[in-house]
Short mmCIF file of C-alpha atoms in Angstrom, two decimals:
data_model
loop_
_atom_site.label_atom_id
_atom_site.label_comp_id
_atom_site.label_asym_id
_atom_site.label_seq_id
_atom_site.Cartn_x
_atom_site.Cartn_y
_atom_site.Cartn_z
CA UNK A 1 46.68 55.36 107.91
CA UNK A 2 50.26 55.04 109.21
CA UNK A 3 52.35 56.18 106.21
CA UNK A 4 55.61 55.71 108.08
CA UNK A 5 54.77 52.03 108.63
CA UNK A 6 53.74 51.65 104.96
CA UNK A 7 57.07 53.13 103.83
CA UNK A 8 58.94 50.92 106.30
CA UNK A 9 57.29 47.83 104.80
CA UNK A 10 57.81 49.05 101.22
CA UNK A 11 61.56 49.61 101.65
CA UNK A 12 62.58 46.00 100.79
CA UNK A 13 60.54 46.15 97.56
CA UNK A 14 61.98 49.53 96.53
CA UNK A 15 65.52 48.40 97.37
CA UNK A 16 65.47 45.23 95.26
CA UNK A 17 63.76 46.99 92.33
CA UNK A 18 66.46 49.67 92.41
CA UNK A 19 69.09 46.92 92.51
CA UNK A 20 67.58 45.18 89.46
CA UNK A 21 67.77 48.36 87.37
CA UNK A 22 71.44 48.66 88.29
CA UNK A 23 72.11 45.02 87.40
CA UNK A 24 70.35 45.48 84.05
CA UNK A 25 72.68 48.36 83.21
CA UNK A 26 75.59 46.13 84.21
CA UNK A 27 74.53 43.47 81.70
CA UNK A 28 74.37 45.95 78.83
CA UNK A 29 77.70 47.61 79.61
CA UNK A 30 79.42 44.28 80.27
CA UNK A 31 78.29 42.91 76.90
CA UNK A 32 79.72 45.99 75.18
CA UNK A 33 83.06 45.51 76.95
CA UNK A 34 83.19 41.78 76.13
CA UNK A 35 82.34 42.49 72.49
CA UNK A 36 85.33 44.84 72.42
CA UNK A 37 87.61 41.97 73.47
CA UNK A 38 87.93 42.48 77.21
CA UNK A 39 88.77 39.39 79.28
CA UNK A 40 85.94 38.29 81.54
CA UNK A 41 88.49 37.30 84.20
CA UNK A 42 90.02 40.78 84.23
CA UNK A 43 86.59 42.41 84.22
CA UNK A 44 85.66 40.55 87.41
CA UNK A 45 88.91 41.62 89.12
CA UNK A 46 88.64 45.31 88.16
CA UNK A 47 84.99 45.40 89.16
CA UNK A 48 85.57 44.08 92.68
CA UNK A 49 88.78 46.04 93.21
CA UNK A 50 86.89 49.28 92.49
CA UNK A 51 84.06 48.21 94.78
CA UNK A 52 86.50 47.43 97.60
CA UNK A 53 88.19 50.83 97.34
CA UNK A 54 84.91 52.75 97.43
CA UNK A 55 83.02 50.76 100.07
CA UNK A 56 85.88 50.28 102.56
CA UNK A 57 85.85 53.89 103.90
CA UNK A 58 82.05 53.75 104.21
CA UNK A 59 82.26 50.54 106.24
CA UNK A 60 84.90 52.06 108.53
CA UNK A 61 82.59 55.00 109.25
CA UNK A 62 79.10 53.48 109.43
CA UNK A 63 79.91 50.03 110.83
CA UNK A 64 82.30 51.24 113.52
CA UNK A 65 79.90 50.57 116.42
CA UNK A 66 78.19 47.44 115.11
CA UNK A 67 81.07 45.53 113.50
CA UNK A 68 81.62 42.25 115.39
CA UNK A 69 84.97 40.58 115.87
CA UNK A 70 86.26 38.59 112.90
CA UNK A 71 86.62 34.96 113.94
CA UNK A 72 88.24 32.08 111.99
CA UNK A 73 84.79 30.58 111.34
CA UNK A 74 83.43 33.84 109.91
CA UNK A 75 86.60 34.40 107.86
CA UNK A 76 86.25 30.94 106.34
CA UNK A 77 82.68 31.81 105.31
CA UNK A 78 83.95 35.07 103.78
CA UNK A 79 86.51 33.11 101.76
CA UNK A 80 83.72 30.88 100.44
CA UNK A 81 81.51 33.89 99.68
CA UNK A 82 84.32 35.52 97.70
CA UNK A 83 84.78 32.30 95.73
CA UNK A 84 81.13 31.39 95.08
CA UNK A 85 79.77 34.62 93.60
CA UNK A 86 82.57 37.01 92.56
CA UNK A 87 84.80 34.28 91.09
CA UNK A 88 82.78 31.21 90.05
CA UNK A 89 79.38 32.68 89.26
CA UNK A 90 80.46 35.92 87.61
CA UNK A 91 83.10 34.31 85.41
CA UNK A 92 80.64 31.65 84.22
CA UNK A 93 78.05 34.40 83.75
CA UNK A 94 80.37 36.42 81.50
CA UNK A 95 81.55 33.33 79.62
CA UNK A 96 77.91 32.51 78.92
CA UNK A 97 77.36 36.09 77.79
CA UNK A 98 80.28 35.84 75.36
CA UNK A 99 78.59 32.94 73.59
CA UNK A 100 75.08 34.40 73.66
CA UNK A 101 73.45 37.80 74.23
CA UNK A 102 72.72 40.01 77.21
CA UNK A 103 69.00 39.17 76.99
CA UNK A 104 69.65 35.43 76.84
CA UNK A 105 71.84 35.58 79.95
CA UNK A 106 69.40 37.76 81.87
CA UNK A 107 66.69 35.23 80.97
CA UNK A 108 68.59 32.10 81.97
CA UNK A 109 69.43 33.38 85.45
CA UNK A 110 65.72 33.20 86.26
CA UNK A 111 66.29 29.60 87.33
CA UNK A 112 67.93 31.17 90.40
CA UNK A 113 64.74 31.66 92.49
CA UNK A 114 63.85 27.98 92.00
CA UNK A 115 67.34 26.82 92.95
CA UNK A 116 67.45 29.15 95.96
CA UNK A 117 63.98 28.09 97.10
CA UNK A 118 64.93 24.40 97.01
CA UNK A 119 68.27 24.98 98.76
CA UNK A 120 66.66 27.20 101.42
CA UNK A 121 64.02 24.51 102.02
CA UNK A 122 66.69 21.79 102.36
CA UNK A 123 68.56 23.96 104.88
CA UNK A 124 65.25 24.68 106.71
CA UNK A 125 65.49 28.41 106.04
CA UNK A 126 62.21 28.30 104.11
CA UNK A 127 58.97 26.76 105.42
CA UNK A 128 57.02 24.50 103.05
CA UNK A 129 53.57 23.09 103.79
CA UNK A 130 52.00 21.45 100.74
CA UNK A 131 48.48 22.00 102.11
CA UNK A 132 49.12 25.72 102.59
CA UNK A 133 48.14 28.12 99.83
CA UNK A 134 51.20 30.27 100.32
CA UNK A 135 53.53 27.27 100.01
CA UNK A 136 51.66 26.13 96.90
CA UNK A 137 52.03 29.64 95.47
CA UNK A 138 55.80 29.58 96.05
CA UNK A 139 56.14 26.11 94.53
CA UNK A 140 54.05 26.86 91.43
CA UNK A 141 55.67 30.29 91.16
CA UNK A 142 59.20 28.90 91.03
CA UNK A 143 58.06 26.24 88.54
CA UNK A 144 56.51 28.94 86.35
CA UNK A 145 59.73 30.97 86.56
CA UNK A 146 61.77 28.03 85.28
CA UNK A 147 59.14 27.21 82.62
CA UNK A 148 59.17 30.80 81.39
CA UNK A 149 62.95 30.80 81.13
CA UNK A 150 62.83 27.56 79.14
CA UNK A 151 60.20 29.00 76.79
CA UNK A 152 62.41 32.00 76.11
CA UNK A 153 65.35 29.69 75.40
CA UNK A 154 63.72 26.99 73.27
CA UNK A 155 60.74 28.71 71.64
CA UNK A 156 61.93 31.30 69.15
CA UNK A 157 58.87 32.22 67.12
CA UNK A 158 58.68 35.07 64.63
CA UNK A 159 60.85 38.15 65.05
CA UNK A 160 59.07 41.19 66.47
CA UNK A 161 59.27 44.60 64.87
CA UNK A 162 59.30 46.99 67.79
CA UNK A 163 58.37 50.62 67.28
CA UNK A 164 61.92 51.82 68.00
CA UNK A 165 63.41 49.41 65.43
CA UNK A 166 60.89 49.68 62.61
CA UNK A 167 62.90 52.32 60.85
CA UNK A 168 66.11 50.22 60.89
CA UNK A 169 67.17 49.38 57.36
CA UNK A 170 70.32 48.71 55.43
CA UNK A 171 73.44 48.43 57.56
CA UNK A 172 71.43 48.74 60.80
CA UNK A 173 69.32 45.74 59.86
CA UNK A 174 72.45 43.78 58.91
CA UNK A 175 73.86 44.28 62.41
CA UNK A 176 70.94 42.55 64.16
CA UNK A 177 72.34 40.04 66.66
CA UNK A 178 71.02 36.47 67.00
CA UNK A 179 72.53 33.23 68.36
CA UNK A 180 72.80 29.64 67.10
CA UNK A 181 71.42 26.56 68.87
CA UNK A 182 74.96 25.38 69.73
CA UNK A 183 75.80 28.72 71.37
CA UNK A 184 72.47 28.72 73.21
CA UNK A 185 73.10 25.25 74.68
CA UNK A 186 76.70 26.06 75.70
CA UNK A 187 75.68 29.39 77.18
CA UNK A 188 72.77 27.88 79.10
CA UNK A 189 75.02 25.19 80.64
CA UNK A 190 77.59 27.76 81.81
CA UNK A 191 74.92 30.08 83.21
CA UNK A 192 73.02 27.29 84.99
CA UNK A 193 76.18 26.08 86.74
CA UNK A 194 76.85 29.67 87.73
CA UNK A 195 73.33 29.94 89.15
CA UNK A 196 73.97 27.01 91.47
CA UNK A 197 77.03 28.87 92.76
CA UNK A 198 75.01 32.09 93.06
CA UNK A 199 72.24 30.33 95.00
CA UNK A 200 74.81 28.86 97.38
CA UNK A 201 76.23 32.37 97.84
CA UNK A 202 72.82 33.81 98.72
CA UNK A 203 72.17 31.07 101.27
CA UNK A 204 75.63 31.38 102.82
CA UNK A 205 75.35 35.18 102.95
CA UNK A 206 72.09 34.87 104.91
CA UNK A 207 73.77 32.45 107.33
CA UNK A 208 76.86 34.66 107.71
CA UNK A 209 74.80 37.77 108.47
CA UNK A 210 73.42 36.05 111.58
CA UNK A 211 76.89 35.99 113.17
CA UNK A 212 78.34 39.02 111.35
CA UNK A 213 75.41 41.50 111.09
CA UNK A 214 77.40 44.38 109.56
CA UNK A 215 76.29 44.52 105.92
CA UNK A 216 78.79 47.11 104.69
CA UNK A 217 81.77 45.45 106.36
CA UNK A 218 80.74 42.05 104.98
CA UNK A 219 80.42 43.64 101.54
CA UNK A 220 83.99 44.93 101.75
CA UNK A 221 85.29 41.52 102.80
CA UNK A 222 83.43 39.79 99.95
CA UNK A 223 84.72 42.28 97.37
CA UNK A 224 88.28 42.07 98.74
CA UNK A 225 88.31 38.26 98.72
CA UNK A 226 86.73 38.28 95.27
CA UNK A 227 89.49 40.59 94.03
CA UNK A 228 92.30 38.43 95.45
CA UNK A 229 90.83 35.08 94.42
CA UNK A 230 89.74 36.45 91.04
CA UNK A 231 93.25 37.82 90.43
CA UNK A 232 94.75 34.40 91.08
CA UNK A 233 92.34 32.83 88.59
CA UNK A 234 92.94 35.57 86.01
CA UNK A 235 96.73 35.17 86.19
CA UNK A 236 96.33 31.44 85.59
CA UNK A 237 93.79 31.70 82.77
CA UNK A 238 95.48 34.66 81.06
CA UNK A 239 99.09 33.62 81.68
CA UNK A 240 101.48 34.99 79.09
CA UNK A 241 98.96 37.59 77.99
CA UNK A 242 99.70 40.65 80.09
CA UNK A 243 98.03 42.91 77.51
CA UNK A 244 94.58 41.95 78.82
CA UNK A 245 95.24 43.98 81.97
CA UNK A 246 95.91 47.20 80.05
CA UNK A 247 93.26 49.85 79.44
CA UNK A 248 94.05 51.12 75.96
CA UNK A 249 93.21 54.61 74.78
CA UNK A 250 90.59 53.40 72.35
CA UNK A 251 87.43 55.47 72.77
CA UNK A 252 84.92 52.63 72.58
CA UNK A 253 86.98 50.17 74.61
CA UNK A 254 87.95 52.81 77.18
CA UNK A 255 84.30 53.76 77.70
CA UNK A 256 83.22 50.14 78.05
CA UNK A 257 86.08 49.15 80.37
CA UNK A 258 85.70 52.25 82.53
CA UNK A 259 81.93 51.86 82.84
CA UNK A 260 82.06 48.15 83.61
CA UNK A 261 85.19 47.99 85.73
CA UNK A 262 84.59 51.10 87.79
CA UNK A 263 81.01 52.33 87.84
CA UNK A 264 79.54 48.84 87.80
CA UNK A 265 82.08 47.60 90.30
CA UNK A 266 80.96 50.24 92.77
CA UNK A 267 77.24 49.73 92.19
CA UNK A 268 76.75 46.12 91.25
CA UNK A 269 79.44 44.52 93.37
CA UNK A 270 79.39 46.88 96.34
CA UNK A 271 75.95 48.43 96.63
CA UNK A 272 74.17 45.33 95.31
CA UNK A 273 75.78 43.09 97.97
CA UNK A 274 74.82 45.64 100.63
CA UNK A 275 71.19 45.97 99.47
CA UNK A 276 70.93 42.21 99.11
CA UNK A 277 72.23 41.62 102.61
CA UNK A 278 70.05 44.33 104.14
CA UNK A 279 66.84 43.04 102.52
CA UNK A 280 67.78 39.41 103.17
CA UNK A 281 67.93 40.01 106.94
CA UNK A 282 64.34 41.22 106.86
CA UNK A 283 62.68 39.13 104.14
CA UNK A 284 64.90 36.10 103.49
CA UNK A 285 66.91 34.84 100.49
CA UNK A 286 63.97 33.74 98.30
CA UNK A 287 62.45 37.24 98.38
CA UNK A 288 65.68 38.75 97.04
CA UNK A 289 66.16 36.30 94.17
CA UNK A 290 62.47 36.33 93.18
CA UNK A 291 62.93 39.81 91.70
CA UNK A 292 65.57 38.71 89.17
CA UNK A 293 63.02 38.36 86.32
CA UNK A 294 62.53 42.13 86.46
CA UNK A 295 66.16 42.58 85.40
CA UNK A 296 65.50 40.33 82.40
CA UNK A 297 62.61 42.49 81.20
CA UNK A 298 64.73 45.66 81.46
CA UNK A 299 67.67 44.05 79.67
CA UNK A 300 65.45 42.72 76.85
CA UNK A 301 64.23 46.24 76.07
CA UNK A 302 67.59 47.98 76.48
CA UNK A 303 69.56 45.41 74.47
CA UNK A 304 67.14 45.60 71.55
CA UNK A 305 67.73 49.36 71.48
CA UNK A 306 71.46 49.67 72.19
CA UNK A 307 72.88 46.28 71.08
CA UNK A 308 70.54 45.52 68.14
CA UNK A 309 69.56 42.18 69.68
CA UNK A 310 66.64 40.52 67.94
CA UNK A 311 63.50 40.03 70.04
CA UNK A 312 61.23 37.08 69.21
CA UNK A 313 57.67 36.20 70.17
CA UNK A 314 58.93 33.27 72.26
CA UNK A 315 60.84 35.66 74.51
CA UNK A 316 57.75 37.76 75.07
CA UNK A 317 55.64 34.69 75.95
CA UNK A 318 58.36 33.49 78.29
CA UNK A 319 58.45 36.92 79.92
CA UNK A 320 54.72 36.77 80.65
CA UNK A 321 55.06 33.32 82.27
CA UNK A 322 58.05 34.47 84.33
CA UNK A 323 56.24 37.57 85.60
CA UNK A 324 53.23 35.46 86.63
CA UNK A 325 55.57 33.12 88.50
CA UNK A 326 57.27 36.10 90.12
CA UNK A 327 54.02 37.41 91.55
CA UNK A 328 53.05 33.97 92.82
CA UNK A 329 56.31 33.74 94.76
CA UNK A 330 55.97 37.26 96.09
CA UNK A 331 52.37 36.58 97.15
CA UNK A 332 53.47 33.44 98.98
CA UNK A 333 56.30 35.33 100.70
CA UNK A 334 54.01 38.21 101.68
CA UNK A 335 51.62 35.77 103.35
CA UNK A 336 54.56 34.35 105.32
CA UNK A 337 55.43 37.87 106.37
CA UNK A 338 51.96 39.16 107.32
CA UNK A 339 51.56 37.59 110.76
CA UNK A 340 50.31 39.77 113.66
CA UNK A 341 53.50 39.29 115.66
CA UNK A 342 55.70 40.41 112.78
CA UNK A 343 53.59 43.52 112.27
CA UNK A 344 54.10 44.37 115.96
CA UNK A 345 57.85 43.71 115.57
CA UNK A 346 57.83 46.12 112.64
CA UNK A 347 56.22 48.84 114.74
CA UNK A 348 58.76 48.35 117.53
CA UNK A 349 61.64 48.51 115.03
CA UNK A 350 60.12 51.58 113.41
CA UNK A 351 59.76 53.31 116.79
CA UNK A 352 63.45 52.76 117.44
CA UNK A 353 64.40 53.87 113.92
CA UNK A 354 62.33 57.08 114.14
CA UNK A 355 63.41 57.82 117.70
CA UNK A 356 59.92 57.58 119.16
CA UNK A 357 59.35 57.82 122.90
CA UNK A 358 59.85 54.98 125.33
CA UNK A 359 56.09 55.06 125.98
CA UNK A 360 55.35 54.30 122.29
CA UNK A 361 57.80 51.40 122.26
CA UNK A 362 56.41 50.08 125.55
CA UNK A 363 52.84 50.16 124.20
CA UNK A 364 53.87 48.12 121.15
CA UNK A 365 55.77 45.66 123.33
CA UNK A 366 52.73 45.24 125.56
CA UNK A 367 50.56 44.63 122.49
CA UNK A 368 53.01 41.99 121.31
CA UNK A 369 52.92 40.28 124.71
CA UNK A 370 49.11 40.15 124.59
CA UNK A 371 49.26 38.64 121.07
CA UNK A 372 51.67 35.99 122.28
CA UNK A 373 49.49 35.14 125.27
CA UNK A 374 46.42 34.92 123.03
CA UNK A 375 48.26 32.53 120.71
#
């Protein structure tokens, strides 16, 4: 058994799972900061400014030999990338979070795989054959993902007493957070519009990486453009209210602002864009977005513990449906990926990565040529 090849193939899965845990922590910390009165527009700016500062030196070092020349066409794409996700999507995301809860937001964004799948198919970045089992799996999987998200939104059901909340009485029980139908509808509209922008970002990022294959450098450009464009929006939306830019010496607010604006900015804006771009080059945009339901499960558990958010039976049922849809999509994508030629390509890439001999690479190339001739 070739363990090095197994690890090479497992890297995209491990990378996106790691990214989802980081994004789940972002949701919890962001909700704390917003509850303390922080402006969502300022939060977006601070987050991407911190990410730009930290990732820029790394890009200068590691992308020095592979960074292509910046052309007007690529720069225009970078401007759009900075507008689509850092500015439009994240501001709508945080506005939706203000009106709802961290769990609700993390649930609603699960329409993203369906939107991305449809957009990728329209742009011919995703193959669809109705008679193929793998295409049917991807179609039914994305439909199940959307259905599960809708169940979690519309079907409340009885409240669940989880083992870590059973002892909550008195003031703790009085602080349980729930949302009204009006807030749920408004929040879902804002988040859904943001998801369309996010899906467009994912598609455009995949296209941009074909002509600018330097993930770290592209990350820096996206964060920088997001900072500049987000600052312009923040100055307009928060005009006459300069106090929103200040970090006051209030312990709770300082902790929330520092965690969200700095730690999250570095991880979730910088590292997440890098991981997303790296995995997207190898597996495609649908694979990346199909793991978003995992973030929802993590947030649902963490928010019930740290934010006293109420968990209902409908959310649990929706979670089960979403996870089933997730595995259908992943199964369909894995069948796309498991062709003999791609396995040979993997071995060649792994030989280069591990510094294997020219003889090893040549043997794999010869095997690939035989496969092609046989086809």
